[in-house]
Amino acid sequence: MISQKINRSAVQIDAEVISNKKVGPYHHMVFAVGQVAAACKPGNFVAISVGGSQSALILRRAFAIYRALDKGPMGGSIELVVAAHGEGSKWLCARNVGDFVDLVGPLGTAFGVPTTNANTMLIGGGYGSAPLFALAELLKNRGCRVDMVLGASTANKIYAPLEGKRSVSSLTLTTDDGSAGIHGQISEAIPRLIREYKTEVIYSCGPMGMLSAIAKIAEEFDISHQCSVEEAMACGIGVCMTCVVPIKHEDGIKMVRTCIDGPVMDGSEIIWDRKSVMDAL
């Protein structure tokens, strides 16, 4: 049954917008969610109904949880980092303080935390790096070394680099155009950093191309790699089948739904070369 695989803590609520601030090209939004916040873990996401009751935008939009606080002036809250790209995200970014949105969460799988004090590397691309900041705090509190690498096409698309620096042992920035940090794609810097920091576990969030490149590097170094997969999720609860990805299976290939089997998945299990999948089918 599909319902058995949905995050057991998930509930549907009307969440009040208590803050909406523009940060560079992104919106940092805070929602009052009450007891829901206590169930949120790094890697989880929420699905929000966008467009309003009279809109043709009938499908929900999925947003990774940036941070959850179970206590505060208005009780529990969650924070999201939203890029206003499509009509749904533009509608959400236009919400004012005091507005309410129909929200389901927390959904999906969370990042797994090492049982020992491991050397960890957190790799994020653009605003996709949002879930890594809460994870960095969790790992640091567990006694792990945390090295963070943030990359984007240009400097202003790297989200909250100063906050990242406060939460980690080291912070490395990369930009495709060289406007900040190392000039080049983020994956090009990873092998050297793995050797330098003696990395034992990699966590990554970002575009699928970046995740694929990181997965290949992790395999070459024989390092555990957990990645938050960015596939379009229309329902968030495993019904619509828009977010499937192929994984390795004892019978060959298995298609799984990233909204309930992910978004956090073992990078070594995902079949990143979609052409090889099509050839096998």
Short mmCIF file of C-alpha atoms in Angstrom, two decimals:
data_model
loop_
_atom_site.label_atom_id
_atom_site.label_comp_id
_atom_site.label_asym_id
_atom_site.label_seq_id
_atom_site.Cartn_x
_atom_site.Cartn_y
_atom_site.Cartn_z
CA MET A 1 0.00 0.00 0.00
CA ILE A 2 1.26 3.46 -0.86
CA SER A 3 0.03 4.93 2.41
CA GLN A 4 2.34 2.66 4.41
CA LYS A 5 5.40 4.28 2.83
CA ILE A 6 4.42 7.91 3.38
CA ASN A 7 6.29 9.59 6.23
CA ARG A 8 4.23 8.55 9.27
CA SER A 9 4.58 12.00 10.82
CA ALA A 10 2.99 13.77 7.83
CA VAL A 11 -0.16 15.84 8.41
CA GLN A 12 -2.10 18.39 6.38
CA ILE A 13 -2.42 21.82 7.98
CA ASP A 14 -3.10 25.48 7.20
CA ALA A 15 0.31 27.07 7.88
CA GLU A 16 0.57 30.81 8.54
CA VAL A 17 3.30 32.84 6.83
CA ILE A 18 5.17 34.58 9.65
CA SER A 19 8.10 35.90 7.60
CA ASN A 20 8.95 36.39 3.92
CA LYS A 21 12.27 38.05 3.14
CA LYS A 22 14.15 38.41 -0.13
CA VAL A 23 17.72 37.09 0.14
CA GLY A 24 19.58 37.66 -3.13
CA PRO A 25 17.65 35.85 -5.87
CA TYR A 26 15.76 33.72 -3.31
CA HIS A 27 12.98 34.09 -0.75
CA HIS A 28 13.53 32.96 2.84
CA MET A 29 10.08 32.09 4.17
CA VAL A 30 8.99 31.04 7.66
CA PHE A 31 5.72 29.25 8.42
CA ALA A 32 4.02 28.55 11.75
CA VAL A 33 3.35 24.80 11.79
CA GLY A 34 2.94 23.95 15.48
CA GLN A 35 3.82 20.39 16.45
CA VAL A 36 4.75 19.49 12.87
CA ALA A 37 8.15 21.13 13.37
CA ALA A 38 9.19 18.60 16.02
CA ALA A 39 8.81 15.77 13.49
CA CYS A 40 10.90 17.43 10.75
CA LYS A 41 14.40 16.10 10.08
CA PRO A 42 17.14 17.29 7.68
CA GLY A 43 16.24 15.97 4.24
CA ASN A 44 12.44 16.06 4.68
CA PHE A 45 10.25 18.26 2.50
CA VAL A 46 6.77 19.74 2.45
CA ALA A 47 4.16 19.81 -0.33
CA ILE A 48 2.24 23.07 -0.64
CA SER A 49 -0.97 23.78 -2.55
CA VAL A 50 -0.23 26.80 -4.72
CA GLY A 51 -2.27 29.26 -6.75
CA GLY A 52 -5.32 29.64 -4.52
CA SER A 53 -8.75 28.05 -4.75
CA GLN A 54 -9.59 29.56 -8.15
CA SER A 55 -6.28 28.68 -9.80
CA ALA A 56 -5.60 26.15 -12.54
CA LEU A 57 -2.45 25.17 -10.62
CA ILE A 58 -4.04 22.09 -9.04
CA LEU A 59 -0.85 20.14 -8.27
CA ARG A 60 1.16 20.74 -5.12
CA ARG A 61 4.77 21.92 -5.19
CA ALA A 62 7.49 20.26 -3.13
CA PHE A 63 9.97 22.37 -1.13
CA ALA A 64 12.91 21.09 0.91
CA ILE A 65 12.86 22.13 4.56
CA TYR A 66 15.71 24.52 5.29
CA ARG A 67 15.33 24.45 9.06
CA ALA A 68 12.70 23.45 11.63
CA LEU A 69 12.35 24.98 15.10
CA ASP A 70 10.00 23.25 17.52
CA LYS A 71 9.87 26.26 19.88
CA GLY A 72 9.36 29.96 19.30
CA PRO A 73 7.04 32.94 19.80
CA MET A 74 4.34 31.21 17.71
CA GLY A 75 5.23 27.62 18.56
CA GLY A 76 6.90 25.35 16.02
CA SER A 77 7.99 26.76 12.67
CA ILE A 78 9.70 25.67 9.47
CA GLU A 79 11.86 27.70 7.11
CA LEU A 80 12.01 27.30 3.34
CA VAL A 81 14.32 28.76 0.70
CA VAL A 82 12.29 29.35 -2.45
CA ALA A 83 13.46 30.33 -5.92
CA ALA A 84 10.67 32.01 -7.87
CA HIS A 85 11.05 30.11 -11.14
CA GLY A 86 7.65 28.69 -12.13
CA GLU A 87 4.12 29.96 -11.57
CA GLY A 88 3.70 27.92 -8.39
CA SER A 89 6.86 29.15 -6.66
CA LYS A 90 6.15 32.73 -7.81
CA TRP A 91 2.71 32.51 -6.19
CA LEU A 92 4.22 31.24 -2.94
CA CYS A 93 6.89 33.97 -2.87
CA ALA A 94 4.14 36.58 -3.23
CA ARG A 95 2.43 35.50 0.02
CA ASN A 96 2.35 38.11 2.75
CA VAL A 97 2.83 37.75 6.50
CA GLY A 98 -0.48 36.59 7.94
CA ASP A 99 -1.51 34.61 4.85
CA PHE A 100 -2.16 30.88 5.18
CA VAL A 101 -1.10 28.05 2.86
CA ASP A 102 -2.31 24.45 2.65
CA LEU A 103 0.75 22.40 3.59
CA VAL A 104 1.46 18.68 3.95
CA GLY A 105 4.56 17.58 5.83
CA PRO A 106 7.01 16.43 6.81
CA LEU A 107 7.36 14.15 3.79
CA GLY A 108 10.11 11.91 2.44
CA THR A 109 13.19 10.32 3.93
CA ALA A 110 15.81 12.09 6.03
CA PHE A 111 19.61 12.01 5.97
CA GLY A 112 21.19 9.21 7.98
CA VAL A 113 23.70 10.26 10.64
CA PRO A 114 26.94 8.30 11.30
CA THR A 115 27.02 6.36 14.55
CA THR A 116 30.68 7.33 15.06
CA ASN A 117 32.54 10.65 14.77
CA ALA A 118 33.09 10.63 11.00
CA ASN A 119 34.69 13.15 8.65
CA THR A 120 31.73 14.37 6.59
CA MET A 121 31.50 16.53 3.48
CA LEU A 122 28.30 18.41 2.61
CA ILE A 123 28.03 19.43 -1.05
CA GLY A 124 25.31 21.78 -2.25
CA GLY A 125 24.44 23.39 -5.57
CA GLY A 126 22.56 26.71 -5.63
CA TYR A 127 19.43 26.97 -3.49
CA GLY A 128 19.36 23.15 -3.55
CA SER A 129 21.89 23.33 -0.71
CA ALA A 130 19.20 24.52 1.74
CA PRO A 131 18.68 21.16 3.55
CA LEU A 132 22.40 20.91 4.30
CA PHE A 133 22.51 23.72 6.88
CA ALA A 134 20.34 21.92 9.44
CA LEU A 135 22.23 18.72 8.68
CA ALA A 136 25.54 20.50 9.36
CA GLU A 137 24.31 21.57 12.79
CA LEU A 138 23.15 18.03 13.59
CA LEU A 139 26.44 16.45 12.51
CA LYS A 140 28.48 19.04 14.41
CA ASN A 141 26.49 18.34 17.58
CA ARG A 142 27.20 14.62 17.10
CA GLY A 143 30.92 15.30 17.09
CA CYS A 144 31.55 14.88 13.37
CA ARG A 145 33.95 16.98 11.34
CA VAL A 146 31.85 18.90 8.81
CA ASP A 147 33.34 20.31 5.61
CA MET A 148 30.90 22.15 3.35
CA VAL A 149 31.25 22.87 -0.35
CA LEU A 150 28.75 25.27 -1.95
CA GLY A 151 28.66 25.92 -5.66
CA ALA A 152 26.57 27.79 -8.23
CA SER A 153 26.81 29.33 -11.65
CA THR A 154 27.61 32.73 -10.14
CA ALA A 155 28.29 34.23 -6.70
CA ASN A 156 24.84 35.64 -5.89
CA LYS A 157 23.24 32.20 -6.41
CA ILE A 158 25.18 30.65 -3.53
CA TYR A 159 22.75 30.64 -0.64
CA ALA A 160 23.82 31.90 2.81
CA PRO A 161 27.58 31.32 2.60
CA LEU A 162 28.16 33.18 5.88
CA GLU A 163 25.72 30.96 7.74
CA GLY A 164 27.39 27.91 6.26
CA LYS A 165 30.74 29.11 7.55
CA ARG A 166 29.42 29.33 11.13
CA SER A 167 28.20 25.74 11.12
CA VAL A 168 31.18 23.87 9.70
CA SER A 169 34.89 23.15 10.10
CA SER A 170 35.65 24.50 6.62
CA LEU A 171 33.70 26.15 3.81
CA THR A 172 34.70 26.04 0.15
CA LEU A 173 32.89 28.05 -2.54
CA THR A 174 32.94 27.34 -6.26
CA THR A 175 31.38 29.26 -9.15
CA ASP A 176 31.19 28.41 -12.82
CA ASP A 177 32.10 31.98 -13.79
CA GLY A 178 34.81 32.48 -11.14
CA SER A 179 32.95 35.33 -9.39
CA ALA A 180 33.53 33.69 -5.97
CA GLY A 181 35.78 30.98 -4.63
CA ILE A 182 37.22 28.36 -6.97
CA HIS A 183 36.61 28.91 -10.68
CA GLY A 184 34.85 25.89 -12.17
CA GLN A 185 32.11 23.36 -11.57
CA ILE A 186 31.71 22.11 -8.03
CA SER A 187 32.55 18.49 -8.88
CA GLU A 188 36.00 19.50 -10.16
CA ALA A 189 37.11 20.56 -6.65
CA ILE A 190 35.80 17.52 -4.77
CA PRO A 191 38.60 14.93 -5.29
CA ARG A 192 41.28 17.25 -3.89
CA LEU A 193 39.10 18.20 -0.93
CA ILE A 194 38.32 14.55 -0.14
CA ARG A 195 42.03 13.82 0.10
CA GLU A 196 42.73 16.96 2.11
CA TYR A 197 39.97 16.42 4.68
CA LYS A 198 40.09 12.59 4.69
CA THR A 199 36.36 12.50 4.00
CA GLU A 200 34.47 9.37 5.03
CA VAL A 201 30.85 10.29 4.25
CA ILE A 202 29.41 12.59 1.58
CA TYR A 203 26.02 14.29 1.66
CA SER A 204 24.82 16.19 -1.41
CA CYS A 205 21.88 18.29 -2.60
CA GLY A 206 21.51 19.97 -5.95
CA PRO A 207 20.85 19.45 -9.66
CA MET A 208 20.79 15.88 -10.95
CA GLY A 209 23.88 16.43 -13.12
CA MET A 210 25.87 17.50 -10.08
CA LEU A 211 24.61 14.57 -8.01
CA SER A 212 25.59 12.17 -10.77
CA ALA A 213 29.13 13.58 -10.88
CA ILE A 214 29.45 13.37 -7.08
CA ALA A 215 28.19 9.78 -7.11
CA LYS A 216 30.93 8.83 -9.57
CA ILE A 217 33.60 10.46 -7.40
CA ALA A 218 32.25 8.78 -4.26
CA GLU A 219 32.43 5.42 -6.01
CA GLU A 220 36.03 6.04 -7.07
CA PHE A 221 37.01 6.86 -3.47
CA ASP A 222 34.79 4.10 -2.01
CA ILE A 223 32.96 6.65 0.16
CA SER A 224 29.38 6.43 1.40
CA HIS A 225 27.22 8.98 -0.44
CA GLN A 226 23.74 10.13 0.55
CA CYS A 227 22.08 12.48 -1.91
CA SER A 228 18.81 14.38 -1.93
CA VAL A 229 17.42 13.72 -5.39
CA GLU A 230 15.85 16.63 -7.28
CA GLU A 231 13.03 15.21 -9.36
CA ALA A 232 9.74 16.99 -10.05
CA MET A 233 7.18 15.94 -7.43
CA ALA A 234 3.57 16.73 -8.22
CA CYS A 235 1.82 15.04 -5.29
CA GLY A 236 4.51 14.22 -2.70
CA ILE A 237 2.76 11.05 -1.54
CA GLY A 238 3.58 8.48 -4.21
CA VAL A 239 0.42 8.67 -6.30
CA CYS A 240 1.26 10.57 -9.49
CA MET A 241 4.47 8.69 -10.47
CA THR A 242 6.14 11.83 -11.86
CA CYS A 243 9.27 11.53 -9.69
CA VAL A 244 10.47 8.00 -10.40
CA VAL A 245 14.16 7.17 -10.73
CA PRO A 246 15.81 3.87 -11.65
CA ILE A 247 17.85 2.03 -9.03
CA LYS A 248 19.90 -1.14 -9.11
CA HIS A 249 17.94 -4.21 -8.07
CA GLU A 250 18.65 -7.92 -7.73
CA ASP A 251 16.32 -8.48 -10.69
CA GLY A 252 18.00 -5.76 -12.76
CA ILE A 253 16.31 -2.35 -12.59
CA LYS A 254 13.62 -1.08 -10.24
CA MET A 255 11.77 2.22 -10.57
CA VAL A 256 11.19 3.98 -7.23
CA ARG A 257 9.34 7.14 -6.27
CA THR A 258 11.67 9.75 -4.81
CA CYS A 259 8.85 11.39 -2.84
CA ILE A 260 8.45 8.33 -0.59
CA ASP A 261 11.57 6.23 -1.22
CA GLY A 262 13.57 9.48 -1.15
CA PRO A 263 14.39 12.28 -1.62
CA VAL A 264 17.44 11.15 0.38
CA MET A 265 18.83 8.06 -1.30
CA ASP A 266 22.03 6.03 -1.51
CA GLY A 267 23.90 7.52 -4.45
CA SER A 268 25.52 4.18 -5.28
CA GLU A 269 22.12 2.56 -5.89
CA ILE A 270 20.81 5.09 -8.40
CA ILE A 271 21.30 4.42 -12.10
CA TRP A 272 22.37 7.86 -13.28
CA ASP A 273 22.79 6.98 -16.97
CA ARG A 274 19.21 7.07 -18.21
CA LYS A 275 20.28 5.91 -21.68
CA SER A 276 21.50 2.60 -20.24
CA VAL A 277 18.11 2.20 -18.56
CA MET A 278 16.24 2.71 -21.81
CA ASP A 279 18.53 0.26 -23.57
CA ALA A 280 17.83 -2.34 -20.89
CA LEU A 281 14.06 -1.98 -21.08
#
